Amino acid sequence: MDQSLGGHRIADAVRDAGFVDVVETRWAVPIGSWPRDHTLREVGICNLEFRDQSLEGFSMFLLTQVMRWDAITAGVLVAEARKALKDPKLQTVIYLQNVYGRKPEGAA
């Protein structure tokens, strides 16, 4: 999993900014009902529902206004992406990362 931000790891960038006691936590979050673990399955179902409901809204502006695709072509891509998200054989995941630290004592 690449965690680069301009060629640097995010945690390193936080340290370089002067923070100390930097903590980095990473999770693989499933999309869909494929996990065997009950809790991960529930998370995956909710995650799939969120992505299914928001995929068109997140995609259409970018595809039609920024990329200048016509609405029909963009709609076809969204439909294909929606179908792929629902395919349990793909076992899709997203990776979440949380990085935090604190300012050293005496820092302004």
Short mmCIF file of C-alpha atoms in Angstrom, two decimals:
data_model
loop_
_atom_site.label_atom_id
_atom_site.label_comp_id
_atom_site.label_asym_id
_atom_site.label_seq_id
_atom_site.Cartn_x
_atom_site.Cartn_y
_atom_site.Cartn_z
CA MET A 1 0.00 0.00 0.00
CA ASP A 2 1.53 3.30 -1.11
CA GLN A 3 1.22 5.99 1.52
CA SER A 4 3.14 8.67 -0.27
CA LEU A 5 2.24 12.31 -0.31
CA GLY A 6 4.51 14.10 -2.74
CA GLY A 7 7.07 11.32 -2.42
CA HIS A 8 6.99 11.25 1.40
CA ARG A 9 5.05 9.12 3.80
CA ILE A 10 2.36 11.13 5.55
CA ALA A 11 3.71 10.29 9.02
CA ASP A 12 7.16 11.51 7.96
CA ALA A 13 5.64 14.74 6.68
CA VAL A 14 3.94 15.27 10.06
CA ARG A 15 7.27 14.68 11.84
CA ASP A 16 9.04 17.02 9.41
CA ALA A 17 6.45 19.67 10.30
CA GLY A 18 7.72 19.52 13.89
CA PHE A 19 5.22 17.21 15.55
CA VAL A 20 6.36 14.60 18.07
CA ASP A 21 4.84 11.35 19.34
CA VAL A 22 3.45 10.73 15.87
CA VAL A 23 1.07 7.77 15.68
CA GLU A 24 0.08 6.12 12.41
CA THR A 25 -2.81 3.65 12.21
CA ARG A 26 -3.95 1.85 9.05
CA TRP A 27 -7.06 -0.21 8.30
CA ALA A 28 -8.24 -2.25 5.35
CA VAL A 29 -12.00 -1.65 5.14
CA PRO A 30 -14.07 -4.07 3.04
CA ILE A 31 -16.68 -3.05 0.49
CA GLY A 32 -19.52 -5.57 0.38
CA SER A 33 -20.70 -8.62 2.30
CA TRP A 34 -17.82 -10.94 1.39
CA PRO A 35 -15.87 -10.96 4.73
CA ARG A 36 -16.44 -13.99 6.95
CA ASP A 37 -15.96 -11.98 10.13
CA HIS A 38 -19.39 -10.71 11.29
CA THR A 39 -18.19 -7.22 12.24
CA LEU A 40 -16.24 -6.71 9.02
CA ARG A 41 -19.22 -7.99 7.05
CA GLU A 42 -21.48 -5.38 8.69
CA VAL A 43 -18.91 -2.65 7.99
CA GLY A 44 -18.60 -3.86 4.39
CA ILE A 45 -22.36 -3.83 3.85
CA CYS A 46 -22.62 -0.26 5.17
CA ASN A 47 -19.60 0.81 3.13
CA LEU A 48 -21.10 -0.69 -0.03
CA GLU A 49 -24.41 1.06 0.60
CA PHE A 50 -22.65 4.41 1.07
CA ARG A 51 -20.59 3.98 -2.10
CA ASP A 52 -23.56 2.75 -4.11
CA GLN A 53 -25.65 5.75 -3.05
CA SER A 54 -22.89 8.32 -3.61
CA LEU A 55 -21.03 6.97 -6.65
CA GLU A 56 -23.05 8.89 -9.21
CA GLY A 57 -22.91 12.14 -7.25
CA PHE A 58 -19.16 11.91 -6.75
CA SER A 59 -18.48 10.92 -10.35
CA MET A 60 -20.76 12.84 -12.69
CA PHE A 61 -19.41 16.34 -12.06
CA LEU A 62 -15.83 15.20 -12.43
CA LEU A 63 -16.52 13.16 -15.56
CA THR A 64 -18.80 15.65 -17.33
CA GLN A 65 -17.45 19.05 -16.25
CA VAL A 66 -13.76 18.39 -15.66
CA MET A 67 -13.09 15.51 -18.07
CA ARG A 68 -15.71 16.82 -20.56
CA TRP A 69 -17.34 13.43 -21.11
CA ASP A 70 -20.92 13.38 -22.34
CA ALA A 71 -23.48 12.36 -19.71
CA ILE A 72 -24.31 9.05 -21.40
CA THR A 73 -20.68 7.86 -21.48
CA ALA A 74 -20.18 8.98 -17.88
CA GLY A 75 -23.37 7.20 -16.85
CA VAL A 76 -22.16 3.97 -18.46
CA LEU A 77 -18.88 4.15 -16.53
CA VAL A 78 -20.75 4.80 -13.27
CA ALA A 79 -23.02 1.80 -13.96
CA GLU A 80 -19.99 -0.41 -14.63
CA ALA A 81 -18.28 0.80 -11.45
CA ARG A 82 -21.44 0.14 -9.45
CA LYS A 83 -21.64 -3.39 -10.87
CA ALA A 84 -17.97 -4.03 -10.02
CA LEU A 85 -18.45 -2.80 -6.44
CA LYS A 86 -21.26 -5.32 -5.96
CA ASP A 87 -19.25 -8.27 -7.33
CA PRO A 88 -18.34 -10.41 -4.28
CA LYS A 89 -15.60 -12.19 -6.25
CA LEU A 90 -13.55 -8.98 -6.33
CA GLN A 91 -13.36 -8.68 -2.52
CA THR A 92 -12.84 -4.94 -2.78
CA VAL A 93 -11.26 -2.97 0.07
CA ILE A 94 -10.32 0.63 0.70
CA TYR A 95 -7.42 1.61 2.89
CA LEU A 96 -7.87 4.20 5.60
CA GLN A 97 -5.01 5.83 7.43
CA ASN A 98 -5.00 8.05 10.48
CA VAL A 99 -1.91 10.05 11.45
CA TYR A 100 -1.68 12.34 14.42
CA GLY A 101 0.92 13.88 16.68
CA ARG A 102 1.38 16.68 19.14
CA LYS A 103 3.30 19.90 19.14
CA PRO A 104 6.38 19.72 21.33
CA GLU A 105 6.23 21.61 24.60
CA GLY A 106 7.24 25.22 24.21
CA ALA A 107 6.27 25.31 20.52
CA ALA A 108 4.27 28.31 19.41
#
